[in-house]
Amino acid sequence: MADHVDEDFSGAASGASNTYPMQCSALRKNGYVVIKGHPCKIVEMSTSKTGKHGHAKVHLVALDIFTQKKYEDICPSTHNMNVPHVIRKDYQFIDVEDGFLSLMADDGTTKEDIRIPEVATDIGKEIQEKIDGGEPFMITILSAMGEEAASGVKSLK
């Protein structure tokens, strides 16, 4: 009988992945894709015809969902690309403390680990205007690949 080695699985993750594979030809505009390690929203897509040597190519133009930086990629239509699991959740704004938003979920739990976006950005400016106006509002938080950021604002009127 072979030597038995005790294995320790206590450090294993839950098995949930930050991404899932999708065939390049199945991607769509306004969908999500990972380009150069960044979760991005597809803003432009074009497919070239099959050439002399085979595969049609898909040209993707996408914006990083957190930084709005533009990324491009070309991939054979039959190949798989990673798609990030993107979660959107709305929170009610409570306060700002030391540059971090204080937010409340529907179930009453609070979230205080989201940095307020810079006022130079559209979302940062919108949040600052709502705070200055004193009206109640919701903030949409986008989560993907272990990152989170404010992505939208909605009035509660």
GROMACS .gro file of N, CA and C in nm:
model
  471
    1MET      N    1   0.085  -0.118   0.000
    1MET     CA    2   0.000   0.000   0.000
    1MET      C    3   0.089   0.124   0.000
    2ALA      N    4   0.047   0.228  -0.070
    2ALA     CA    5   0.125   0.351  -0.080
    2ALA      C    6   0.124   0.426   0.053
    3ASP      N    7   0.229   0.506   0.073
    3ASP     CA    8   0.235   0.587   0.195
    3ASP      C    9   0.119   0.685   0.196
    4HIS      N   10   0.052   0.696   0.307
    4HIS     CA   11  -0.062   0.787   0.319
    4HIS      C   12  -0.011   0.923   0.368
    5VAL      N   13  -0.048   1.027   0.294
    5VAL     CA   14  -0.008   1.162   0.332
    5VAL      C   15  -0.134   1.238   0.371
    6ASP      N   16  -0.134   1.293   0.493
    6ASP     CA   17  -0.248   1.374   0.534
    6ASP      C   18  -0.246   1.505   0.458
    7GLU      N   19  -0.359   1.541   0.398
    7GLU     CA   20  -0.367   1.667   0.324
    7GLU      C   21  -0.451   1.767   0.402
    8ASP      N   22  -0.405   1.889   0.400
    8ASP     CA   23  -0.475   1.996   0.473
    8ASP      C   24  -0.549   2.084   0.373
    9PHE      N   25  -0.682   2.080   0.378
    9PHE     CA   26  -0.762   2.160   0.287
    9PHE      C   27  -0.819   2.285   0.355
   10SER      N   28  -0.774   2.315   0.474
   10SER     CA   29  -0.832   2.426   0.549
   10SER      C   30  -0.809   2.561   0.482
   11GLY      N   31  -0.705   2.573   0.399
   11GLY     CA   32  -0.677   2.701   0.334
   11GLY      C   33  -0.744   2.714   0.199
   12ALA      N   34  -0.823   2.617   0.159
   12ALA     CA   35  -0.885   2.620   0.026
   12ALA      C   36  -0.994   2.724   0.019
   13ALA      N   37  -1.009   2.781  -0.100
   13ALA     CA   38  -1.115   2.881  -0.123
   13ALA      C   39  -1.246   2.809  -0.146
   14SER      N   40  -1.353   2.884  -0.159
   14SER     CA   41  -1.485   2.825  -0.175
   14SER      C   42  -1.502   2.763  -0.313
   15GLY      N   43  -1.410   2.793  -0.405
   15GLY     CA   44  -1.422   2.738  -0.539
   15GLY      C   45  -1.490   2.835  -0.633
   16ALA      N   46  -1.548   2.939  -0.580
   16ALA     CA   47  -1.613   3.039  -0.664
   16ALA      C   48  -1.504   3.119  -0.735
   17SER      N   49  -1.525   3.142  -0.863
   17SER     CA   50  -1.426   3.211  -0.942
   17SER      C   51  -1.470   3.355  -0.966
   18ASN      N   52  -1.372   3.441  -0.993
   18ASN     CA   53  -1.403   3.580  -1.026
   18ASN      C   54  -1.451   3.596  -1.169
   19THR      N   55  -1.424   3.494  -1.252
   19THR     CA   56  -1.459   3.501  -1.394
   19THR      C   57  -1.515   3.368  -1.441
   20TYR      N   58  -1.575   3.369  -1.561
   20TYR     CA   59  -1.617   3.245  -1.625
   20TYR      C   60  -1.587   3.259  -1.774
   21PRO      N   61  -1.561   3.147  -1.843
   21PRO     CA   62  -1.526   3.155  -1.985
   21PRO      C   63  -1.649   3.172  -2.074
   22MET      N   64  -1.632   3.244  -2.185
   22MET     CA   65  -1.739   3.259  -2.283
   22MET      C   66  -1.675   3.267  -2.421
   23GLN      N   67  -1.735   3.202  -2.517
   23GLN     CA   68  -1.679   3.205  -2.652
   23GLN      C   69  -1.685   3.348  -2.705
   24CYS      N   70  -1.578   3.388  -2.769
   24CYS     CA   71  -1.563   3.527  -2.816
   24CYS      C   72  -1.681   3.571  -2.904
   25SER      N   73  -1.730   3.482  -2.989
   25SER     CA   74  -1.842   3.517  -3.078
   25SER      C   75  -1.973   3.539  -3.002
   26ALA      N   76  -1.981   3.490  -2.877
   26ALA     CA   77  -2.103   3.505  -2.797
   26ALA      C   78  -2.103   3.635  -2.716
   27LEU      N   79  -1.990   3.705  -2.710
   27LEU     CA   80  -1.985   3.832  -2.636
   27LEU      C   81  -2.071   3.936  -2.708
   28ARG      N   82  -2.125   4.031  -2.633
   28ARG     CA   83  -2.211   4.134  -2.692
   28ARG      C   84  -2.173   4.273  -2.642
   29LYS      N   85  -2.209   4.374  -2.723
   29LYS     CA   86  -2.188   4.514  -2.683
   29LYS      C   87  -2.266   4.537  -2.554
   30ASN      N   88  -2.211   4.616  -2.463
   30ASN     CA   89  -2.265   4.644  -2.329
   30ASN      C   90  -2.252   4.526  -2.233
   31GLY      N   91  -2.191   4.416  -2.279
   31GLY     CA   92  -2.161   4.304  -2.191
   31GLY      C   93  -2.025   4.328  -2.126
   32TYR      N   94  -1.979   4.231  -2.050
   32TYR     CA   95  -1.852   4.245  -1.980
   32TYR      C   96  -1.751   4.145  -2.031
   33VAL      N   97  -1.622   4.180  -2.020
   33VAL     CA   98  -1.513   4.092  -2.060
   33VAL      C   99  -1.388   4.133  -1.981
   34VAL      N  100  -1.295   4.040  -1.964
   34VAL     CA  101  -1.167   4.072  -1.899
   34VAL      C  102  -1.064   4.093  -2.010
   35ILE      N  103  -1.005   4.212  -2.014
   35ILE     CA  104  -0.898   4.242  -2.110
   35ILE      C  105  -0.776   4.285  -2.030
   36LYS      N  106  -0.663   4.219  -2.055
   36LYS     CA  107  -0.537   4.247  -1.986
   36LYS      C  108  -0.555   4.249  -1.833
   37GLY      N  109  -0.639   4.160  -1.782
   37GLY     CA  110  -0.659   4.148  -1.638
   37GLY      C  111  -0.754   4.249  -1.578
   38HIS      N  112  -0.822   4.330  -1.662
   38HIS     CA  113  -0.914   4.432  -1.611
   38HIS      C  114  -1.058   4.398  -1.648
   39PRO      N  115  -1.152   4.408  -1.551
   39PRO     CA  116  -1.293   4.387  -1.585
   39PRO      C  117  -1.342   4.507  -1.666
   40CYS      N  118  -1.394   4.481  -1.786
   40CYS     CA  119  -1.432   4.589  -1.877
   40CYS      C  120  -1.573   4.571  -1.930
   41LYS      N  121  -1.635   4.683  -1.970
   41LYS     CA  122  -1.764   4.682  -2.037
   41LYS      C  123  -1.739   4.705  -2.186
   42ILE      N  124  -1.793   4.619  -2.269
   42ILE     CA  125  -1.770   4.628  -2.413
   42ILE      C  126  -1.849   4.745  -2.471
   43VAL      N  127  -1.778   4.837  -2.540
   43VAL     CA  128  -1.844   4.952  -2.602
   43VAL      C  129  -1.850   4.942  -2.754
   44GLU      N  130  -1.763   4.858  -2.811
   44GLU     CA  131  -1.760   4.841  -2.956
   44GLU      C  132  -1.712   4.701  -2.989
   45MET      N  133  -1.773   4.642  -3.091
   45MET     CA  134  -1.734   4.508  -3.135
   45MET      C  135  -1.745   4.499  -3.285
   46SER      N  136  -1.648   4.436  -3.349
   46SER     CA  137  -1.661   4.410  -3.492
   46SER      C  138  -1.598   4.275  -3.521
   47THR      N  139  -1.654   4.205  -3.618
   47THR     CA  140  -1.604   4.073  -3.654
   47THR      C  141  -1.554   4.077  -3.798
   48SER      N  142  -1.431   4.029  -3.819
   48SER     CA  143  -1.377   4.022  -3.955
   48SER      C  144  -1.420   3.890  -4.018
   49LYS      N  145  -1.423   3.888  -4.150
   49LYS     CA  146  -1.459   3.765  -4.220
   49LYS      C  147  -1.347   3.663  -4.203
   50THR      N  148  -1.384   3.536  -4.222
   50THR     CA  149  -1.281   3.432  -4.215
   50THR      C  150  -1.184   3.454  -4.328
   51GLY      N  151  -1.057   3.444  -4.297
   51GLY     CA  152  -0.953   3.467  -4.396
   51GLY      C  153  -0.912   3.339  -4.464
   52LYS      N  154  -0.805   3.347  -4.538
   52LYS     CA  155  -0.751   3.234  -4.612
   52LYS      C  156  -0.717   3.117  -4.518
   53HIS      N  157  -0.673   3.151  -4.397
   53HIS     CA  158  -0.630   3.046  -4.303
   53HIS      C  159  -0.727   3.023  -4.190
   54GLY      N  160  -0.855   3.049  -4.211
   54GLY     CA  161  -0.946   3.002  -4.109
   54GLY      C  162  -1.031   3.099  -4.033
   55HIS      N  163  -0.993   3.128  -3.911
   55HIS     CA  164  -1.085   3.186  -3.813
   55HIS      C  165  -1.126   3.330  -3.840
   56ALA      N  166  -1.254   3.359  -3.810
   56ALA     CA  167  -1.299   3.499  -3.807
   56ALA      C  168  -1.243   3.558  -3.678
   57LYS      N  169  -1.210   3.685  -3.682
   57LYS     CA  170  -1.153   3.751  -3.564
   57LYS      C  171  -1.254   3.852  -3.512
   58VAL      N  172  -1.260   3.863  -3.380
   58VAL     CA  173  -1.347   3.961  -3.315
   58VAL      C  174  -1.259   4.070  -3.256
   59HIS      N  175  -1.288   4.195  -3.294
   59HIS     CA  176  -1.213   4.310  -3.241
   59HIS      C  177  -1.301   4.373  -3.133
   60LEU      N  178  -1.249   4.380  -3.010
   60LEU     CA  179  -1.324   4.434  -2.897
   60LEU      C  180  -1.264   4.566  -2.851
   61VAL      N  181  -1.349   4.664  -2.824
   61VAL     CA  182  -1.307   4.788  -2.759
   61VAL      C  183  -1.391   4.795  -2.632
   62ALA      N  184  -1.324   4.810  -2.517
   62ALA     CA  185  -1.395   4.807  -2.389
   62ALA      C  186  -1.335   4.906  -2.292
   63LEU      N  187  -1.417   4.950  -2.194
   63LEU     CA  188  -1.372   5.044  -2.091
   63LEU      C  189  -1.368   4.972  -1.957
   64ASP      N  190  -1.259   4.991  -1.883
   64ASP     CA  191  -1.246   4.936  -1.749
   64ASP      C  192  -1.364   4.989  -1.665
   65ILE      N  193  -1.437   4.900  -1.598
   65ILE     CA  194  -1.556   4.944  -1.525
   65ILE      C  195  -1.524   5.029  -1.403
   66PHE      N  196  -1.398   5.027  -1.357
   66PHE     CA  197  -1.362   5.108  -1.241
   66PHE      C  198  -1.287   5.235  -1.278
   67THR      N  199  -1.201   5.231  -1.380
   67THR     CA  200  -1.118   5.348  -1.413
   67THR      C  201  -1.161   5.418  -1.541
   68GLN      N  202  -1.249   5.355  -1.621
   68GLN     CA  203  -1.293   5.406  -1.752
   68GLN      C  204  -1.180   5.409  -1.854
   69LYS      N  205  -1.067   5.342  -1.825
   69LYS     CA  206  -0.956   5.335  -1.920
   69LYS      C  207  -0.995   5.243  -2.035
   70LYS      N  208  -0.956   5.282  -2.157
   70LYS     CA  209  -0.994   5.208  -2.277
   70LYS      C  210  -0.894   5.094  -2.304
   71TYR      N  211  -0.948   4.975  -2.334
   71TYR     CA  212  -0.867   4.859  -2.370
   71TYR      C  213  -0.921   4.800  -2.499
   72GLU      N  214  -0.830   4.742  -2.580
   72GLU     CA  215  -0.871   4.676  -2.704
   72GLU      C  216  -0.809   4.537  -2.707
   73ASP      N  217  -0.879   4.446  -2.776
   73ASP     CA  218  -0.827   4.311  -2.792
   73ASP      C  219  -0.883   4.252  -2.920
   74ILE      N  220  -0.807   4.162  -2.981
   74ILE     CA  221  -0.853   4.088  -3.099
   74ILE      C  222  -0.839   3.941  -3.065
   75CYS      N  223  -0.945   3.866  -3.093
   75CYS     CA  224  -0.948   3.726  -3.052
   75CYS      C  225  -1.021   3.645  -3.159
   76PRO      N  226  -0.972   3.523  -3.193
   76PRO     CA  227  -1.048   3.438  -3.287
   76PRO      C  228  -1.187   3.411  -3.229
   77SER      N  229  -1.290   3.415  -3.315
   77SER     CA  230  -1.429   3.404  -3.267
   77SER      C  231  -1.458   3.272  -3.196
   78THR      N  232  -1.379   3.168  -3.225
   78THR     CA  233  -1.405   3.038  -3.161
   78THR      C  234  -1.334   3.023  -3.027
   79HIS      N  235  -1.245   3.115  -2.993
   79HIS     CA  236  -1.171   3.106  -2.866
   79HIS      C  237  -1.255   3.158  -2.750
   80ASN      N  238  -1.219   3.113  -2.630
   80ASN     CA  239  -1.288   3.160  -2.510
   80ASN      C  240  -1.216   3.280  -2.452
   81MET      N  241  -1.295   3.373  -2.396
   81MET     CA  242  -1.240   3.484  -2.319
   81MET      C  243  -1.305   3.480  -2.182
   82ASN      N  244  -1.238   3.538  -2.082
   82ASN     CA  245  -1.294   3.541  -1.948
   82ASN      C  246  -1.393   3.656  -1.936
   83VAL      N  247  -1.502   3.630  -1.867
   83VAL     CA  248  -1.604   3.730  -1.840
   83VAL      C  249  -1.612   3.745  -1.688
   84PRO      N  250  -1.602   3.868  -1.635
   84PRO     CA  251  -1.606   3.884  -1.489
   84PRO      C  252  -1.748   3.868  -1.434
   85HIS      N  253  -1.758   3.815  -1.314
   85HIS     CA  254  -1.887   3.814  -1.243
   85HIS      C  255  -1.903   3.956  -1.189
   86VAL      N  256  -1.999   4.032  -1.243
   86VAL     CA  257  -2.020   4.171  -1.201
   86VAL      C  258  -2.149   4.176  -1.120
   87ILE      N  259  -2.139   4.233  -1.000
   87ILE     CA  260  -2.255   4.244  -0.912
   87ILE      C  261  -2.285   4.392  -0.888
   88ARG      N  262  -2.409   4.430  -0.911
   88ARG     CA  263  -2.454   4.568  -0.886
   88ARG      C  264  -2.546   4.563  -0.764
   89LYS      N  265  -2.523   4.654  -0.670
   89LYS     CA  266  -2.610   4.658  -0.552
   89LYS      C  267  -2.630   4.803  -0.512
   90ASP      N  268  -2.753   4.838  -0.480
   90ASP     CA  269  -2.786   4.974  -0.439
   90ASP      C  270  -2.782   4.986  -0.287
   91TYR      N  271  -2.723   5.096  -0.241
   91TYR     CA  272  -2.715   5.127  -0.098
   91TYR      C  273  -2.766   5.268  -0.077
   92GLN      N  274  -2.829   5.292   0.039
   92GLN     CA  275  -2.871   5.427   0.074
   92GLN      C  276  -2.753   5.501   0.135
   93PHE      N  277  -2.730   5.623   0.089
   93PHE     CA  278  -2.622   5.706   0.142
   93PHE      C  279  -2.657   5.750   0.283
   94ILE      N  280  -2.559   5.738   0.377
   94ILE     CA  281  -2.578   5.786   0.514
   94ILE      C  282  -2.489   5.906   0.540
   95ASP      N  283  -2.357   5.889   0.513
   95ASP     CA  284  -2.262   5.995   0.548
   95ASP      C  285  -2.129   5.969   0.478
   96VAL      N  286  -2.037   6.066   0.490
   96VAL     CA  287  -1.899   6.048   0.443
   96VAL      C  288  -1.810   6.072   0.565
   97GLU      N  289  -1.714   5.981   0.585
   97GLU     CA  290  -1.622   5.998   0.697
   97GLU      C  291  -1.481   5.961   0.653
   98ASP      N  292  -1.388   6.054   0.667
   98ASP     CA  293  -1.248   6.033   0.630
   98ASP      C  294  -1.231   5.983   0.486
   99GLY      N  295  -1.314   6.035   0.395
   99GLY     CA  296  -1.301   5.998   0.254
   99GLY      C  297  -1.371   5.869   0.215
  100PHE      N  298  -1.439   5.805   0.311
  100PHE     CA  299  -1.511   5.681   0.282
  100PHE      C  300  -1.660   5.704   0.296
  101LEU      N  301  -1.738   5.640   0.205
  101LEU     CA  302  -1.883   5.651   0.209
  101LEU      C  303  -1.937   5.559   0.319
  102SER      N  304  -2.039   5.607   0.388
  102SER     CA  305  -2.110   5.524   0.484
  102SER      C  306  -2.244   5.495   0.420
  103LEU      N  307  -2.269   5.366   0.392
  103LEU     CA  308  -2.387   5.326   0.316
  103LEU      C  309  -2.467   5.220   0.391
  104MET      N  310  -2.598   5.213   0.361
  104MET     CA  311  -2.683   5.113   0.425
  104MET      C  312  -2.754   5.030   0.319
  105ALA      N  313  -2.747   4.897   0.336
  105ALA     CA  314  -2.814   4.804   0.244
  105ALA      C  315  -2.961   4.792   0.282
  106ASP      N  316  -3.038   4.724   0.197
  106ASP     CA  317  -3.182   4.704   0.221
  106ASP      C  318  -3.208   4.633   0.353
  107ASP      N  319  -3.118   4.541   0.391
  107ASP     CA  320  -3.139   4.463   0.513
  107ASP      C  321  -3.091   4.535   0.640
  108GLY      N  322  -3.046   4.662   0.625
  108GLY     CA  323  -3.005   4.740   0.742
  108GLY      C  324  -2.857   4.731   0.775
  109THR      N  325  -2.784   4.642   0.707
  109THR     CA  326  -2.639   4.633   0.732
  109THR      C  327  -2.569   4.754   0.670
  110THR      N  328  -2.460   4.795   0.733
  110THR     CA  329  -2.388   4.911   0.680
  110THR      C  330  -2.260   4.869   0.611
  111LYS      N  331  -2.216   4.951   0.519
  111LYS     CA  332  -2.094   4.928   0.441
  111LYS      C  333  -2.015   5.057   0.447
  112GLU      N  334  -1.890   5.048   0.492
  112GLU     CA  335  -1.811   5.170   0.510
  112GLU      C  336  -1.671   5.158   0.452
  113ASP      N  337  -1.657   5.071   0.349
  113ASP     CA  338  -1.524   5.047   0.293
  113ASP      C  339  -1.509   5.097   0.148
  114ILE      N  340  -1.603   5.178   0.102
  114ILE     CA  341  -1.596   5.232  -0.034
  114ILE      C  342  -1.546   5.376  -0.027
  115ARG      N  343  -1.436   5.401  -0.096
  115ARG     CA  344  -1.379   5.537  -0.100
  115ARG      C  345  -1.468   5.625  -0.186
  116ILE      N  346  -1.490   5.749  -0.143
  116ILE     CA  347  -1.571   5.841  -0.222
  116ILE      C  348  -1.493   5.874  -0.351
  117PRO      N  349  -1.561   5.866  -0.467
  117PRO     CA  350  -1.490   5.896  -0.592
  117PRO      C  351  -1.443   6.042  -0.596
  118GLU      N  352  -1.334   6.067  -0.668
  118GLU     CA  353  -1.283   6.203  -0.678
  118GLU      C  354  -1.386   6.293  -0.744
  119VAL      N  355  -1.391   6.420  -0.697
  119VAL     CA  356  -1.488   6.516  -0.750
  119VAL      C  357  -1.460   6.545  -0.898
  120ALA      N  358  -1.338   6.516  -0.943
  120ALA     CA  359  -1.303   6.538  -1.084
  120ALA      C  360  -1.382   6.443  -1.176
  121THR      N  361  -1.426   6.328  -1.122
  121THR     CA  362  -1.504   6.234  -1.202
  121THR      C  363  -1.651   6.273  -1.201
  122ASP      N  364  -1.727   6.230  -1.302
  122ASP     CA  365  -1.870   6.260  -1.310
  122ASP      C  366  -1.945   6.207  -1.189
  123ILE      N  367  -1.916   6.081  -1.152
  123ILE     CA  368  -1.985   6.020  -1.038
  123ILE      C  369  -1.948   6.091  -0.908
  124GLY      N  370  -1.822   6.129  -0.892
  124GLY     CA  371  -1.779   6.201  -0.772
  124GLY      C  372  -1.848   6.335  -0.760
  125LYS      N  373  -1.860   6.405  -0.871
  125LYS     CA  374  -1.925   6.536  -0.875
  125LYS      C  375  -2.074   6.522  -0.839
  126GLU      N  376  -2.138   6.418  -0.896
  126GLU     CA  377  -2.280   6.394  -0.871
  126GLU      C  378  -2.306   6.362  -0.724
  127ILE      N  379  -2.220   6.279  -0.664
  127ILE     CA  380  -2.234   6.245  -0.522
  127ILE      C  381  -2.218   6.371  -0.437
  128GLN      N  382  -2.117   6.452  -0.467
  128GLN     CA  383  -2.093   6.574  -0.390
  128GLN      C  384  -2.211   6.670  -0.399
  129GLU      N  385  -2.271   6.682  -0.518
  129GLU     CA  386  -2.389   6.770  -0.535
  129GLU      C  387  -2.507   6.720  -0.451
  130LYS      N  388  -2.528   6.588  -0.447
  130LYS     CA  389  -2.638   6.531  -0.368
  130LYS      C  390  -2.613   6.553  -0.218
  131ILE      N  391  -2.487   6.537  -0.175
  131ILE     CA  392  -2.454   6.558  -0.033
  131ILE      C  393  -2.480   6.705   0.003
  132ASP      N  394  -2.431   6.797  -0.083
  132ASP     CA  395  -2.449   6.940  -0.059
  132ASP      C  396  -2.597   6.978  -0.059
  133GLY      N  397  -2.677   6.913  -0.143
  133GLY     CA  398  -2.821   6.941  -0.152
  133GLY      C  399  -2.899   6.886  -0.035
  134GLY      N  400  -2.842   6.792   0.039
  134GLY     CA  401  -2.906   6.738   0.158
  134GLY      C  402  -3.022   6.643   0.132
  135GLU      N  403  -3.044   6.605   0.007
  135GLU     CA  404  -3.155   6.515  -0.021
  135GLU      C  405  -3.112   6.369  -0.008
  136PRO      N  406  -3.205   6.279   0.031
  136PRO     CA  407  -3.169   6.137   0.042
  136PRO      C  408  -3.145   6.077  -0.098
  137PHE      N  409  -3.045   5.988  -0.110
  137PHE     CA  410  -3.019   5.925  -0.239
  137PHE      C  411  -2.955   5.789  -0.222
  138MET      N  412  -2.956   5.713  -0.331
  138MET     CA  413  -2.897   5.579  -0.335
  138MET      C  414  -2.769   5.584  -0.417
  139ILE      N  415  -2.674   5.498  -0.384
  139ILE     CA  416  -2.552   5.485  -0.461
  139ILE      C  417  -2.543   5.339  -0.507
  140THR      N  418  -2.518   5.319  -0.636
  140THR     CA  419  -2.500   5.185  -0.691
  140THR      C  420  -2.352   5.149  -0.681
  141ILE      N  421  -2.325   5.033  -0.619
  141ILE     CA  422  -2.187   4.985  -0.605
  141ILE      C  423  -2.169   4.867  -0.701
  142LEU      N  424  -2.065   4.874  -0.781
  142LEU     CA  425  -2.031   4.769  -0.875
  142LEU      C  426  -1.917   4.687  -0.815
  143SER      N  427  -1.930   4.555  -0.812
  143SER     CA  428  -1.826   4.467  -0.760
  143SER      C  429  -1.785   4.368  -0.868
  144ALA      N  430  -1.654   4.354  -0.889
  144ALA     CA  431  -1.603   4.255  -0.984
  144ALA      C  432  -1.457   4.226  -0.953
  145MET      N  433  -1.420   4.100  -0.959
  145MET     CA  434  -1.281   4.056  -0.943
  145MET      C  435  -1.214   4.114  -0.818
  146GLY      N  436  -1.288   4.118  -0.707
  146GLY     CA  437  -1.232   4.162  -0.581
  146GLY      C  438  -1.224   4.313  -0.564
  147GLU      N  439  -1.274   4.389  -0.659
  147GLU     CA  440  -1.274   4.536  -0.648
  147GLU      C  441  -1.418   4.585  -0.635
  148GLU      N  442  -1.434   4.701  -0.573
  148GLU     CA  443  -1.566   4.762  -0.562
  148GLU      C  444  -1.552   4.912  -0.582
  149ALA      N  445  -1.654   4.973  -0.643
  149ALA     CA  446  -1.653   5.119  -0.661
  149ALA      C  447  -1.795   5.168  -0.686
  150ALA      N  448  -1.816   5.295  -0.651
  150ALA     CA  449  -1.945   5.359  -0.678
  150ALA      C  450  -1.957   5.379  -0.828
  151SER      N  451  -2.074   5.345  -0.885
  151SER     CA  452  -2.090   5.357  -1.030
  151SER      C  453  -2.213   5.437  -1.071
  152GLY      N  454  -2.301   5.467  -0.976
  152GLY     CA  455  -2.421   5.542  -1.012
  152GLY      C  456  -2.489   5.601  -0.891
  153VAL      N  457  -2.575   5.700  -0.918
  153VAL     CA  458  -2.648   5.771  -0.813
  153VAL      C  459  -2.795   5.781  -0.854
  154LYS      N  460  -2.886   5.758  -0.758
  154LYS     CA  461  -3.028   5.772  -0.785
  154LYS      C  462  -3.093   5.851  -0.672
  155SER      N  463  -3.179   5.947  -0.708
  155SER     CA  464  -3.253   6.022  -0.606
  155SER      C  465  -3.361   5.933  -0.546
  156LEU      N  466  -3.398   5.963  -0.422
  156LEU     CA  467  -3.503   5.887  -0.355
  156LEU      C  468  -3.636   5.961  -0.355
  157LYS      N  469  -3.649   6.061  -0.442
  157LYS     CA  470  -3.775   6.137  -0.445
  157LYS      C  471  -3.878   6.067  -0.528
   0.00000   0.00000   0.00000
